[in-house]
PDB file of C-alpha atoms in Angstrom:
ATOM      1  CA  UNK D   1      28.923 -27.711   2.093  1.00  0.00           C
ATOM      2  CA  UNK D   2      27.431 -24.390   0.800  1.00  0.00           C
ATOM      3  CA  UNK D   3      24.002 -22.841   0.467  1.00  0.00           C
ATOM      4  CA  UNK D   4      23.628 -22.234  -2.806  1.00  0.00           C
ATOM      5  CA  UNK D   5      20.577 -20.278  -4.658  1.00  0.00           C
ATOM      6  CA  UNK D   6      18.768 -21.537  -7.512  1.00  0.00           C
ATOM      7  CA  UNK D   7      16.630 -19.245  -9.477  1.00  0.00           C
ATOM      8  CA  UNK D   8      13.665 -20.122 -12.003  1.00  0.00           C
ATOM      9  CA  UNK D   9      10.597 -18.748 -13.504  1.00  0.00           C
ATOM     10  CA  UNK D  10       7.732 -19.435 -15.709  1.00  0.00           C
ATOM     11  CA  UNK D  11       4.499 -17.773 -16.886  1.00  0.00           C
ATOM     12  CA  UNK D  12       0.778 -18.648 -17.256  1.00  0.00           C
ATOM     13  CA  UNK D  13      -1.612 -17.608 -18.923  1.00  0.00           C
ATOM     14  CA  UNK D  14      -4.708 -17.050 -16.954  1.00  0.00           C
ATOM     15  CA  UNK D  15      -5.170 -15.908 -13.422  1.00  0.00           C
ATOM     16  CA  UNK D  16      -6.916 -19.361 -12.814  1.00  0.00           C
ATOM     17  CA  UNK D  17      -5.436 -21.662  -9.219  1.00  0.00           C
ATOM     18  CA  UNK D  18      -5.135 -25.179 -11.273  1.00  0.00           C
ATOM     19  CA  UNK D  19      -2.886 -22.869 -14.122  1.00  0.00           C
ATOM     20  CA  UNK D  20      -1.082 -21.365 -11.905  1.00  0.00           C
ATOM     21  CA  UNK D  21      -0.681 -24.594  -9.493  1.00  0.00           C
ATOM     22  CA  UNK D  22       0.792 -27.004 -12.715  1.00  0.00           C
ATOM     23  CA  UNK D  23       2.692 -24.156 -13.393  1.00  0.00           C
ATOM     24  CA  UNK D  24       4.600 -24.081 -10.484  1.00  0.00           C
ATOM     25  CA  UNK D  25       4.256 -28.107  -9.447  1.00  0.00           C
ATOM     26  CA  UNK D  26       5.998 -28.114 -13.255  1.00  0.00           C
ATOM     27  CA  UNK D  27       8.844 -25.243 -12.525  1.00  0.00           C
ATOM     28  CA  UNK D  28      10.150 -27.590  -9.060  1.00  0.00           C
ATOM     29  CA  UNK D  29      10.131 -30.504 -10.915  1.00  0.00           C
ATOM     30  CA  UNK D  30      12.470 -28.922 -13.218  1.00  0.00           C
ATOM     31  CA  UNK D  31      14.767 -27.378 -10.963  1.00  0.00           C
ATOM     32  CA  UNK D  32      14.840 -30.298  -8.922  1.00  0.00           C
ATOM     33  CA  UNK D  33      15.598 -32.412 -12.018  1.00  0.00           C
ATOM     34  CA  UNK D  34      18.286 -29.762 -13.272  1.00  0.00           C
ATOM     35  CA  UNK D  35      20.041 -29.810 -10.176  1.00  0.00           C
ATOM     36  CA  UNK D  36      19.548 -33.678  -8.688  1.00  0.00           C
ATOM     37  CA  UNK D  37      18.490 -32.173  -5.572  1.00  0.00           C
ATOM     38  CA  UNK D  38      15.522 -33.910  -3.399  1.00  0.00           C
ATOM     39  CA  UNK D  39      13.638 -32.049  -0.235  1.00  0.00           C
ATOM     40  CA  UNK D  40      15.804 -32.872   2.362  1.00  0.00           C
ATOM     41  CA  UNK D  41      18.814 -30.537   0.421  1.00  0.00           C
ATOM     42  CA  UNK D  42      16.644 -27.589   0.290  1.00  0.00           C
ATOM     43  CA  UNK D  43      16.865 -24.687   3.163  1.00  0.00           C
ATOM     44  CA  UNK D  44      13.865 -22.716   1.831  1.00  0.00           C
ATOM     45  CA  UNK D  45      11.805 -21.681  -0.895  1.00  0.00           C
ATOM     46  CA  UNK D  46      10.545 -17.911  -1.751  1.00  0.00           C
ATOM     47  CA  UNK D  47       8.398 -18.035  -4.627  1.00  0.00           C
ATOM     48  CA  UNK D  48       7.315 -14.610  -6.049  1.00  0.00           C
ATOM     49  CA  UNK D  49       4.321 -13.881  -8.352  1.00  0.00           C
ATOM     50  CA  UNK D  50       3.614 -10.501 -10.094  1.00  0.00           C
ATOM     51  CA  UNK D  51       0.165  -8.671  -9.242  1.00  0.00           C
ATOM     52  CA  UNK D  52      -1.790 -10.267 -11.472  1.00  0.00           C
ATOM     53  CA  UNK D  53      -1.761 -13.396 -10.320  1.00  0.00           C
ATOM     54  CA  UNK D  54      -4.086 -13.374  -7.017  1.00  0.00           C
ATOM     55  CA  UNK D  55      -6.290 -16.645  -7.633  1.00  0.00           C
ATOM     56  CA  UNK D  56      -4.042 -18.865  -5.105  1.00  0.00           C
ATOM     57  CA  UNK D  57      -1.030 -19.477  -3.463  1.00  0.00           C
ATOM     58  CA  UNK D  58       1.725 -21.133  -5.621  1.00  0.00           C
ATOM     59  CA  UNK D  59       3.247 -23.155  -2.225  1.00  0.00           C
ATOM     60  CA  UNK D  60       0.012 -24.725  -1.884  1.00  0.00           C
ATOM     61  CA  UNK D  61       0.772 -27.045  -4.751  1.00  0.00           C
ATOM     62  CA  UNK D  62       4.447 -27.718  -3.044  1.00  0.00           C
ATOM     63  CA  UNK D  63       3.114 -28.639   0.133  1.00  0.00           C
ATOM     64  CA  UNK D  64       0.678 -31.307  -0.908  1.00  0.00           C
ATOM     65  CA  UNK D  65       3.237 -33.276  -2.707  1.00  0.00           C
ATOM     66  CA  UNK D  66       5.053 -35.883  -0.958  1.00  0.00           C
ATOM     67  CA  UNK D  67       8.238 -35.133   1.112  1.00  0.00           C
ATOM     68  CA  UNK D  68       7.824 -31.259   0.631  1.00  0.00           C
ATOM     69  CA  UNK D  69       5.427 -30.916   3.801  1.00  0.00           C
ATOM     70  CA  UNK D  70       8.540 -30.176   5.964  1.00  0.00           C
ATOM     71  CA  UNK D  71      10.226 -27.494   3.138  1.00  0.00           C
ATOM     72  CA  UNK D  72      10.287 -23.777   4.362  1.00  0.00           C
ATOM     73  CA  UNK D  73       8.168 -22.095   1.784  1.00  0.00           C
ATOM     74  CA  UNK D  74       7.470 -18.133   1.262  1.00  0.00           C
ATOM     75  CA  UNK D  75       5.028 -16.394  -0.959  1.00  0.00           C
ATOM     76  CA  UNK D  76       5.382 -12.830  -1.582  1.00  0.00           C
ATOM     77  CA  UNK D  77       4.287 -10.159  -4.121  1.00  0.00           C
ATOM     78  CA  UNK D  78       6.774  -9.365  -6.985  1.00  0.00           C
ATOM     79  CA  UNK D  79       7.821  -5.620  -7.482  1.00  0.00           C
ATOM     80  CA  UNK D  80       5.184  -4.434  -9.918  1.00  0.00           C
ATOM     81  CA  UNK D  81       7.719  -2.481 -12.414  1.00  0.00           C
ATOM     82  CA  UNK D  82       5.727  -0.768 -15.098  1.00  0.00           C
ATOM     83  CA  UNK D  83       6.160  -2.822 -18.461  1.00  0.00           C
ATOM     84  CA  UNK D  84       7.810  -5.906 -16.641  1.00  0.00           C
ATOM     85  CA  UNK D  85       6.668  -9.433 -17.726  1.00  0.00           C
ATOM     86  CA  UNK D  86       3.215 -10.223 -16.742  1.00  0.00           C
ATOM     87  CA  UNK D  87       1.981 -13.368 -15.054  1.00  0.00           C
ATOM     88  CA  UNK D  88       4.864 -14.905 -13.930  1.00  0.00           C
ATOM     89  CA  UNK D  89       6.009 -16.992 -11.133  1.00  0.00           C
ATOM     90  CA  UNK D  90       9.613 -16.618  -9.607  1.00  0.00           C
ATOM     91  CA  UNK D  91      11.358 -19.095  -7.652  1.00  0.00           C
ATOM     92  CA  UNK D  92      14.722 -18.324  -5.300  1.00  0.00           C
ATOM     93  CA  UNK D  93      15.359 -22.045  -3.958  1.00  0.00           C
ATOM     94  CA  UNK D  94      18.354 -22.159  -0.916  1.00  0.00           C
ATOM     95  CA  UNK D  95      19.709 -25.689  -1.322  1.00  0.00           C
ATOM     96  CA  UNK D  96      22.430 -27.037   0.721  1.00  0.00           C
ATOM     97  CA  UNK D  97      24.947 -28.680  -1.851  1.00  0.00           C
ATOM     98  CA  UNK D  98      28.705 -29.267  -2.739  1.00  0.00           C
ATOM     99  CA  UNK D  99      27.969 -27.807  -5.922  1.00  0.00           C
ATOM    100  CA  UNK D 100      30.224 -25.007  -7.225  1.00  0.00           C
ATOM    101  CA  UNK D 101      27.939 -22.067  -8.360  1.00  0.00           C
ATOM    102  CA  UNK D 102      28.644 -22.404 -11.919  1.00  0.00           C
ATOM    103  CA  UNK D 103      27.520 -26.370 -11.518  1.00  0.00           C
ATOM    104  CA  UNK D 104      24.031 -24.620 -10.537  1.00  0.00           C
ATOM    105  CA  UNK D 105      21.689 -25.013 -13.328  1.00  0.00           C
ATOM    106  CA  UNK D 106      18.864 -22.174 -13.554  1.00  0.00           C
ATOM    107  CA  UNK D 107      15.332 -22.979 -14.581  1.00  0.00           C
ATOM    108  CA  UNK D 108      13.170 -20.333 -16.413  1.00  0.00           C
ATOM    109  CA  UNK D 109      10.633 -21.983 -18.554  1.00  0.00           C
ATOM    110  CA  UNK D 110       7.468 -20.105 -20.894  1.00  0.00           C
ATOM    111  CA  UNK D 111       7.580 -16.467 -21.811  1.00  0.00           C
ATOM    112  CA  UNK D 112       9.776 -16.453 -18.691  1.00  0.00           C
ATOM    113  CA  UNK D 113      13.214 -17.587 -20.715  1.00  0.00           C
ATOM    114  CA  UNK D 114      13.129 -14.031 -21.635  1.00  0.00           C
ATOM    115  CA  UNK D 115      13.924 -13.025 -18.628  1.00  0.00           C
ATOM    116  CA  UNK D 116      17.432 -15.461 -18.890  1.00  0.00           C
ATOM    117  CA  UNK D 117      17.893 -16.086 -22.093  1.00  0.00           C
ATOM    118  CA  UNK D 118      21.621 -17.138 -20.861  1.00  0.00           C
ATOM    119  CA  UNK D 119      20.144 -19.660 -19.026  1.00  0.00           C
ATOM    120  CA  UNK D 120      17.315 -20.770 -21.402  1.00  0.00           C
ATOM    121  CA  UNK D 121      18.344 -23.914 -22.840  1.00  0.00           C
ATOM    122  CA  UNK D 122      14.971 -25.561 -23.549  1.00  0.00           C
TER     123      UNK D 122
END
């Protein structure tokens, strides 16, 4: 078994906690989907947010739902590089698997697929 890293991001809109708190209850539930993982597989979560995006904490929406409450989970501040996408949430999820790392399926969702367009497929 391997740790493997699974990346994903989306966007919002406005600097509001329920926006940014769907957003990123919607982003897990995607990777988690993509990759038929469940809590117990993952090592950790780090979950970035650019600088304009202060009105919460995106892990508070992760630990409230059920079977997360146990899940490492990290919020930092994303680099803020001049002209880089605005509003956006980042995700770096270390999951324990058998999965190769091209069987990995990357999750970047809104104005975020931009960011991956190689891994964009919705």
């Amino acid at each position: 078994m391997s740790v493997r890293g699974i990346r994903g991001a989306t966007t919002v809109e406005q600097n509001e906690e329920t926006v940014i708190l769907q957003a990123t209850s919607e982003l897990l539930k995607e990777i988690v989907k993509e990759n038929q993982i469940i809590p117990d597989d993952i090592c950790s979560i780090w979950i970035t947010v650019t600088h304009d995006l202060d009105a919460t904490f995106p892990a508070k929406v992760i630990r409230e739902m059920a079977g997360w409450e146990l899940v490492p989970l990290m919020c930092s501040l994303e680099v803020p590089v001049k002209g880089s996408l605005e509003k956006c949430i980042r995700f770096m999820v270390h999951v324990n698997t058998d999965k190769q790392q091209s069987e990995i399926r990357h999750v970047y969702l809104g104005r975020a697929r931009a960011l991956r367009p190689d891994f964009s497929t919705k």
